[in-house]
XYZ file of C-alpha atoms in Angstrom:
491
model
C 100.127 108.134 120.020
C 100.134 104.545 118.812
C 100.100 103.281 114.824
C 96.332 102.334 115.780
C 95.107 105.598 117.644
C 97.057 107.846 114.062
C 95.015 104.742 111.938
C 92.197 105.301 113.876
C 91.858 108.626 114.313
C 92.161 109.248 110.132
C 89.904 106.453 109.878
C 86.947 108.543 112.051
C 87.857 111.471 110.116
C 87.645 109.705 106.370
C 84.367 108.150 107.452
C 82.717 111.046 108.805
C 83.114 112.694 104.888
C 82.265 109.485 103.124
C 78.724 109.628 103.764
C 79.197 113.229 102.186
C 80.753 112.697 99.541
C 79.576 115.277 97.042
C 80.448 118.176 100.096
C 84.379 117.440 100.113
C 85.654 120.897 98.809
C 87.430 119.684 95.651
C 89.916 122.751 95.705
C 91.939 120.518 98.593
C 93.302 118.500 95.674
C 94.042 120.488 92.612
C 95.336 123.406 95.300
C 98.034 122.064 97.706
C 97.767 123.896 101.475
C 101.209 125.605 102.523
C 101.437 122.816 105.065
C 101.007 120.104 102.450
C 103.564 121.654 100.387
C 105.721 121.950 103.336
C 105.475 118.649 103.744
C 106.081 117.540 100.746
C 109.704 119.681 100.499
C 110.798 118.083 103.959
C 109.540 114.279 102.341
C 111.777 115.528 99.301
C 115.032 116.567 101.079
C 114.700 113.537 103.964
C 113.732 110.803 101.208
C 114.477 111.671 97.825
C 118.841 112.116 97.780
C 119.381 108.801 99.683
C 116.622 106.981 97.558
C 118.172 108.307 94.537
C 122.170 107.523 95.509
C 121.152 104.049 96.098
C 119.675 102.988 93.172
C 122.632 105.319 91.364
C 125.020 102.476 92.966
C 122.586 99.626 92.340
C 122.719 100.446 89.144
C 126.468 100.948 89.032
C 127.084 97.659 90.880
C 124.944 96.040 88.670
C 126.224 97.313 85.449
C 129.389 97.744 85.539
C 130.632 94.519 84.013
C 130.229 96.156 80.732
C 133.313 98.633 81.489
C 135.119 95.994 83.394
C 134.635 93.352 80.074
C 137.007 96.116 78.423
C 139.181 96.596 81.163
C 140.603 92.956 80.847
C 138.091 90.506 83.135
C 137.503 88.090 80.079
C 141.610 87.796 79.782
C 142.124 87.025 83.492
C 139.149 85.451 85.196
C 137.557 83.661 81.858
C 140.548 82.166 80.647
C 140.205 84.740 77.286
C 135.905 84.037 76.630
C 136.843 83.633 72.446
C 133.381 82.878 72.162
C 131.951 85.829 74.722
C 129.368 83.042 76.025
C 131.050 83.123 79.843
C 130.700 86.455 80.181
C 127.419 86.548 78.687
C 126.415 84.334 81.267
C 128.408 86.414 84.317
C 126.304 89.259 83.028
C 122.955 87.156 82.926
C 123.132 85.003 85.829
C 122.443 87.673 88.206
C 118.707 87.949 86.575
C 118.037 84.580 87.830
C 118.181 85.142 91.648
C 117.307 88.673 90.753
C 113.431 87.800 89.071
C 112.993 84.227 91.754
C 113.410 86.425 94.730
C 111.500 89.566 94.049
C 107.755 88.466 94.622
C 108.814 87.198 98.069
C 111.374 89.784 98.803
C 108.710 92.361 98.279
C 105.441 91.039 100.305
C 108.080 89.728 103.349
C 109.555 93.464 103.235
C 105.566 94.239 104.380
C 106.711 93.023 107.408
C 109.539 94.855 108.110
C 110.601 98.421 109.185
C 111.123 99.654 105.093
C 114.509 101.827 106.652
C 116.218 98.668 107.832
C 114.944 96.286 105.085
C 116.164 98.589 102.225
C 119.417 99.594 104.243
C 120.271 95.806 104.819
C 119.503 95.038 100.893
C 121.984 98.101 100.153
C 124.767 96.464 102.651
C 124.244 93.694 100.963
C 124.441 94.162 97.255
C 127.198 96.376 98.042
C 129.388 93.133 100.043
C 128.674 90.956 96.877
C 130.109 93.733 94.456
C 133.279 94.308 96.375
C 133.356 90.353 96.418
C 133.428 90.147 92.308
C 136.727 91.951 92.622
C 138.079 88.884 94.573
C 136.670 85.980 91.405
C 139.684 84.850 89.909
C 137.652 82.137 87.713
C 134.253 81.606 86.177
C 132.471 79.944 89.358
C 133.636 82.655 91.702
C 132.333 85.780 89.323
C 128.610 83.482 89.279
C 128.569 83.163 92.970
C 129.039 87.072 93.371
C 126.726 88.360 90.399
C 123.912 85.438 92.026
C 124.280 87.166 95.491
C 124.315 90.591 93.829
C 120.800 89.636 92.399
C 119.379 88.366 95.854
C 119.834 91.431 97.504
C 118.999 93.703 95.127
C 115.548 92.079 94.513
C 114.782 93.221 97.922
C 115.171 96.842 96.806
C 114.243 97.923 93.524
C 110.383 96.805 93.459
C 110.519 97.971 97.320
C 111.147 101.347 96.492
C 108.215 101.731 94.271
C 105.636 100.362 97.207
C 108.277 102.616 99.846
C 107.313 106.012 97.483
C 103.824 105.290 97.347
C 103.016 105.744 101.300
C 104.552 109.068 101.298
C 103.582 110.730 97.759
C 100.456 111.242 95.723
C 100.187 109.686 92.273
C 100.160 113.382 90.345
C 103.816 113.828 92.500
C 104.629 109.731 91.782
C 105.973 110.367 88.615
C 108.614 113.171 88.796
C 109.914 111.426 91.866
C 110.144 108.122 89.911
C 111.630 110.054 87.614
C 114.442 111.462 89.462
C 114.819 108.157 91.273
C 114.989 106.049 87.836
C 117.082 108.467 86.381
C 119.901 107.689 88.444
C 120.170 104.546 86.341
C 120.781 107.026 83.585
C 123.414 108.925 85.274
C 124.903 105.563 86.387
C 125.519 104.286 82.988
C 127.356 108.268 82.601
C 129.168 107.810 85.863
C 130.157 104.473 85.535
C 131.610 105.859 81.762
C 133.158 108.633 83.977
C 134.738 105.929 86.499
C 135.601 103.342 84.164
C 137.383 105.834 82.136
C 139.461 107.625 85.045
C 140.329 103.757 86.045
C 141.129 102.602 82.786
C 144.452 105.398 83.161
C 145.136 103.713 86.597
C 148.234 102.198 86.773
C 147.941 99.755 90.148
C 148.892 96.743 91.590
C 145.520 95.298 90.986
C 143.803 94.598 87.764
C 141.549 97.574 86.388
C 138.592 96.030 86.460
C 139.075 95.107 90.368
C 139.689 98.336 91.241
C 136.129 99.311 89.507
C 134.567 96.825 91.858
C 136.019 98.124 94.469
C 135.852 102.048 93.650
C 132.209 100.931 93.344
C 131.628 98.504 95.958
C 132.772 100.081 99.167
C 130.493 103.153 98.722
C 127.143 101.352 98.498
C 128.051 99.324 102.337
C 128.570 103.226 103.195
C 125.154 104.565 101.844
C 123.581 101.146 103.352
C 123.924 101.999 106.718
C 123.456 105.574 106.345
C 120.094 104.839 104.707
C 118.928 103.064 107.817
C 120.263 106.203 109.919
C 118.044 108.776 107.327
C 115.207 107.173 105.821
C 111.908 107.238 107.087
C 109.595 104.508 108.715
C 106.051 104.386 107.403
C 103.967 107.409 107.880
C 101.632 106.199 110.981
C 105.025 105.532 112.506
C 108.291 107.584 111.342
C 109.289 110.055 114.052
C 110.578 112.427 111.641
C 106.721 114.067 111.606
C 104.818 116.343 114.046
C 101.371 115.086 114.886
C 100.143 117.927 111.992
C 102.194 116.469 109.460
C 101.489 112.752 110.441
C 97.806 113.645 110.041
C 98.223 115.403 106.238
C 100.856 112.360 105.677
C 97.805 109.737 106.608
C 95.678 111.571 104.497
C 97.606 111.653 101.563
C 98.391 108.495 101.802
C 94.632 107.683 101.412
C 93.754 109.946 98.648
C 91.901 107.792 95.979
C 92.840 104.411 97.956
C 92.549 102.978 101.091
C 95.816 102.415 102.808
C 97.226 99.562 105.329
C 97.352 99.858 108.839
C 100.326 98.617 110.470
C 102.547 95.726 109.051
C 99.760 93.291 107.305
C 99.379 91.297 104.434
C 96.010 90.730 102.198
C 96.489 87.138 101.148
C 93.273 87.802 99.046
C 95.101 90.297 97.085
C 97.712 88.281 96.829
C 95.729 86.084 94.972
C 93.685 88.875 92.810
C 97.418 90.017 91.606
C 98.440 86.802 90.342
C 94.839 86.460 88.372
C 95.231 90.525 86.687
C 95.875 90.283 83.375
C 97.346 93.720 83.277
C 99.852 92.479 85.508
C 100.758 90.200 82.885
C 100.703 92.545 80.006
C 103.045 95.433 81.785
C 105.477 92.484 82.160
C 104.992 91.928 78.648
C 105.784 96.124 78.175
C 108.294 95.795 80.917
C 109.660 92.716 79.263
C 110.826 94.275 75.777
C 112.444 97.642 77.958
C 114.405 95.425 79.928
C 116.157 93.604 77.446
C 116.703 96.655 75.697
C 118.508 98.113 79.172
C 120.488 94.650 79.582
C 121.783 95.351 76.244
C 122.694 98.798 76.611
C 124.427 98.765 79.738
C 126.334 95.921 79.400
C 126.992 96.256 75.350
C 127.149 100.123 75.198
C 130.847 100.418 75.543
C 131.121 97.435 72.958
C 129.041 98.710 70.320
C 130.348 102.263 70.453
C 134.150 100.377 69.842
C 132.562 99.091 66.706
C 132.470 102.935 65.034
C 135.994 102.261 65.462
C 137.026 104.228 68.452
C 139.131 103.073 71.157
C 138.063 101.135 74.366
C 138.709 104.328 76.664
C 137.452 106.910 74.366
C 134.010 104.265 73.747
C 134.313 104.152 77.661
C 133.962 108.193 77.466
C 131.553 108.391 74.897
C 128.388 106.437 76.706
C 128.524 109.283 78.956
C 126.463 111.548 76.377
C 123.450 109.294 75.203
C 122.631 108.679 79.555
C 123.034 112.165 80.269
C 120.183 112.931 77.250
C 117.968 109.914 78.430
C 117.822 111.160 82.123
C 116.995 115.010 80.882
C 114.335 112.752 78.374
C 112.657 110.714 80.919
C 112.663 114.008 83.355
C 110.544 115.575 80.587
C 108.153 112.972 80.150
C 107.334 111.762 83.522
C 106.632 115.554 84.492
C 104.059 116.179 81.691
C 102.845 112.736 82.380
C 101.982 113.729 86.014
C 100.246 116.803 84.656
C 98.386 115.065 82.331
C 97.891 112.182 84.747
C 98.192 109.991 81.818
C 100.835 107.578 82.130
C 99.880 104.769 78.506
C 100.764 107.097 75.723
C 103.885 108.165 77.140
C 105.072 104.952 77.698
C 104.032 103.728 73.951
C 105.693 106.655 72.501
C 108.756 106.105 74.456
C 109.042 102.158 73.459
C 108.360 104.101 69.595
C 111.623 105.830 70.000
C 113.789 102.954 71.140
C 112.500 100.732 68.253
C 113.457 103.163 65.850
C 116.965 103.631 67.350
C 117.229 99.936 66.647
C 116.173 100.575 63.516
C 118.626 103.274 62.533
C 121.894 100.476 63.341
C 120.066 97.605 61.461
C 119.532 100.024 58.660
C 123.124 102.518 58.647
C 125.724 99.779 58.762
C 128.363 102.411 57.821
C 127.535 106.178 59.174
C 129.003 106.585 62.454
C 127.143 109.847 62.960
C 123.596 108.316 62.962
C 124.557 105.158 64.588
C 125.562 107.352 67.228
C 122.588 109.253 67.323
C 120.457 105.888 67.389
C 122.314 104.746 70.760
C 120.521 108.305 71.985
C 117.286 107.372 70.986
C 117.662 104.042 72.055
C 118.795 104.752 75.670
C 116.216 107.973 76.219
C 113.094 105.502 74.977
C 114.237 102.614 77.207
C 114.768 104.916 80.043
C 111.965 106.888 79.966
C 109.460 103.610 79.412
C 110.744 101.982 82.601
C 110.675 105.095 84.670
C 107.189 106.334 83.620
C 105.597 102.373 84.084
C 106.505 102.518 87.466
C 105.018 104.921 88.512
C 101.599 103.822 86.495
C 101.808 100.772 88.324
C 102.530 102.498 91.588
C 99.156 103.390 91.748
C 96.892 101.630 89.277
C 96.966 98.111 91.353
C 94.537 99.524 94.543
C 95.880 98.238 97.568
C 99.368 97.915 99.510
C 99.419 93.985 99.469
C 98.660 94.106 95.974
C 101.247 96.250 95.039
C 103.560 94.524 97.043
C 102.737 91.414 94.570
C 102.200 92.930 91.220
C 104.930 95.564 90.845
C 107.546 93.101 91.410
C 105.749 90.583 89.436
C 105.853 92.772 86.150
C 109.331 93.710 86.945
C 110.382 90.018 87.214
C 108.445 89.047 84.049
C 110.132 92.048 82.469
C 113.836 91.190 83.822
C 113.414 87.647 82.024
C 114.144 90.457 79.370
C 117.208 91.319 80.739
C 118.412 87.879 80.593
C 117.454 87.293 76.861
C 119.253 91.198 76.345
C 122.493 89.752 78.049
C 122.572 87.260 75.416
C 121.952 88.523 72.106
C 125.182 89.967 71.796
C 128.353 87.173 71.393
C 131.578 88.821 71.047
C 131.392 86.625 66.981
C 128.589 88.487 65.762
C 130.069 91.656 66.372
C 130.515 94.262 65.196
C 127.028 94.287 63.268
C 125.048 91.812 65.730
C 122.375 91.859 63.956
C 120.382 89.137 65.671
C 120.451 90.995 68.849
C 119.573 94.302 67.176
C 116.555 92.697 65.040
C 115.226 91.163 68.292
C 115.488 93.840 70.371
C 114.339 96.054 67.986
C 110.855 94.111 67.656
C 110.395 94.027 70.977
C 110.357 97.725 71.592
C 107.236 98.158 69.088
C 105.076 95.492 70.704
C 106.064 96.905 74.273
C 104.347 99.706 72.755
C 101.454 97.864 71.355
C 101.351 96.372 75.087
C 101.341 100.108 76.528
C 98.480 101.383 73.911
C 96.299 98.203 74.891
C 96.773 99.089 78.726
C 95.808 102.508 78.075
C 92.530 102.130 76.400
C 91.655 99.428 79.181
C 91.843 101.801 81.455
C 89.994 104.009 80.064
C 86.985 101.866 79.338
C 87.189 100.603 82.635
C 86.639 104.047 84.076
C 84.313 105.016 81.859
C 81.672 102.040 82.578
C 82.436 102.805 86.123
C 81.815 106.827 85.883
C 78.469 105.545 83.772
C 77.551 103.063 86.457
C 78.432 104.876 89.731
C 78.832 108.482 88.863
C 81.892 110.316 88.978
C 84.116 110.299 92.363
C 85.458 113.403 93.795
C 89.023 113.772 93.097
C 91.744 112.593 95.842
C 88.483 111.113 98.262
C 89.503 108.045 100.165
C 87.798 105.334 98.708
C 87.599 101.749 100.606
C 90.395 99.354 98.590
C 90.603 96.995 101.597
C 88.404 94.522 100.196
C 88.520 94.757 96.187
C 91.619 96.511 95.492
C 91.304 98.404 92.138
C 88.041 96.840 91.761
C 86.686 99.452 93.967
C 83.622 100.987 92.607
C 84.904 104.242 93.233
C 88.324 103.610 92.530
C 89.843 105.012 89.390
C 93.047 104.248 87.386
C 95.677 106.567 85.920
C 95.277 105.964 81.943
């Protein structure tokens, strides 16, 4: 059967209900059938591991310049860095490509087949990382960290849009959590890696040896991805003609889903003009720097309680382990509560008050310790519960496709401001870049708590003005996105 006649052949069936709508038995969505749950387990075991060892090495590849800073790249490929403003900009410069080529990277991936587009991103991130351990200056380490950006920009908002064809948005959040999380258990691998290196005794330099350790794994995963992952659900061939039918009709619960490879220029243009957009970039934008400073500065800081570069190295293992456990915890009651705003504000909370605890304890090891755990669980669990809101709340495919990695590009302007607020001569207080990043967290949450009560009204005046819509009933997004009268946003 074609991608039309499985369209097609939903489409009939959605249509014949919609003039019904008050007789769709509601118990279909609070009560999963075996078959749907069935489904869901073979989506998890076929989708989930590869998804979630990708972004585990996107993450490493993209973080580890923290480790390698104490592992001796400053001395041999920045001619010392005194000042720390070379490697600052290493660490930074990858942002650049990273936020210009996600918008495009994401509606172009539309396109493609999402197995090859998010394998060939993988291959490619993965090249540029094993590349960094071949920089022996300044120019060569930019060139890498620019390329590293590029292709990575074609996977991290992908995956978001990739999740949302094959899982509901009360399932959306545990899976963004596990996915997400990964970052987490990155920053306590990489510890792990960069630790077992650092007692390395090779002919290469440390530090080239983590890019390579690193590197060569993610190619690997690249081309297996292409191999394992699935193609969209009107045309994977991993489904029987039963599951492609419960597939198509989850993946029209509450929305109305593409057909085929398109693009909506309209919504396109309706993304760029959403103010919400704009204000989860604002959210995304204060998490972000936050998670630029922590991955890159964790090590650094932690050498500042006055321990030594491979027991600091060891010790930002803990506070990731605690943030992915944290943000597992949160995005599961979230999906149960389907509310996705005060989760997120409460999260940004915590972070700004680990900021607060090293502004205000200068001298007490034990609590600025403790603050790096509340600073890494609220910045982790903020980013991984917003994208799944936004997975969801934006109406359409093309739209997502535009404003999910518009927010995250607004937000990773973030990372480039976190990459910077920490020269090696303010150390070991940096005060600046704690003060600034520490603000930031509490209006992310002021952004989140605005968001939240938007929503809200917004479904209210709709509920008063069209009646309430059965739960999980497609409802036609083709034309006005989240507009939709009976379309209805996760708060």
């Amino acid at each position: 059967m074609s991608v039309e006649k499985h369209a097609s052949s939903f489409d009939e069936k959605a249509a014949g209900s919609s003039g019904s709508r008050d007789n769709v038995v509601q118990a279909e969505s609070t009560s999963p059938s075996v078959e749907e749950r069935r489904l869901v387990r073979k989506l998890d075991l076929r989708i989930m591991p590869i998804a979630c060892i990708m972004y585990l090495f996107a993450y490493l590849d993209r973080s580890n310049l923290g480790n390698a800073r104490l592992q001796g790249l400053p001395r041999d490929a920045l001619h010392g860095d005194p000042t720390g403003k070379l490697f600052d900009w290493v660490n930074s410069v990858f942002f650049f490509s990273y936020i210009i080529c996600q918008v495009p990277a994401t509606i172009l991936s539309k396109l493609c087949s999402p197995r090859i587009w998010l394998g060939c991103a993988t291959i490619g991130w993965g090249v540029c990382s094993v590349l960094m351990s071949t920089a022996f200056n300044f120019p060569g380490l930019i060139v890498a960290r620019i390329g590293l950006g590029v292709f990575e920009a074609g996977f991290g908002p992908g995956i978001p849009l990739y999740m949302s064809f094959f899982y509901a948005k009360e399932e959306l959040g545990m899976r963004m959590a596990y996915w997400f999380g990964f970052a987490a258990v990155a920053g306590a691998f990489g510890g792990l890696i960069a630790f077992g290196i650092q007692h390395v005794h090779a002919a290469v330099a440390n530090w080239k040896l983590l890019f390579i350790v690193e590197g060569i794994p993610t190619v690997l995963i690249g081309v297996l991805s292409m191999i394992v992952l699935p193609n969209r659900p009107e045309e994977t061939s991993m489904f029987n003609e039963r599951e492609r039918e419960i597939a198509l009709e989850r993946m029209n619960r509450g929305i109305k889903a593409d057909v085929g490879r398109v693009i909506n220029k309209a919504h396109i243009y309706a993304a760029f003009k959403d103010w919400r957009i704009y204000a989860a970039g604002v959210l995304y934008f204060g998490a972000n720097c936050a998670l630029a400073s922590i991955s890159a500065f964790l090590p650094t800081i932690i050498t500042t309680f006055g321990y030594t570069n491979a027991l600091a190295q060891l010790l930002t293992v803990p506070p990731y382990a605690v943030a992915a456990v944290y943000l597992c915890l949160n995005s599961y009651a979230s999906d149960r509560l389907q509310s996705r705003g005060l989760f997120t504000a409460a999260a940004s909370a915590l972070a700004g008050i680990g900021y607060v605890l090293l502004l205000s304890v200068p001298s007490n090891n034990h609590v600025r310790y403790f603050a790096t755990f509340c600073i890494t669980s609220g910045t982790y669990t903020t980013i991984g519960v917003i994208i799944a809101w936004f997975a969801h709340n934006l109406g359409s495919e093309t739209k997502k496709a535009t404003g999910i990695p518009m927010y995250m590009a607004i937000g990773q302007c973030g990372s480039v401001l976190g990459s910077h607020l920490y020269p090696s001569t303010e150390g070991p207080r940096y005060i600046k870049g704690f003060a600034v990043t520490c603000a930031l967290q509490f209006v992310a949450a002021l952004a989140a708590l605005i968001l939240t009560m938007s929503y809200r009204l917004d479904n209210k005046v709709r509920d008063s003005k069209y009646g309430k819509p059965v739960p999980d009933a497609p409802v036609d997004t083709s034309v006005l996105a989240d507009k939709a009268p009976y379309f209805r946003y996760t708060p």
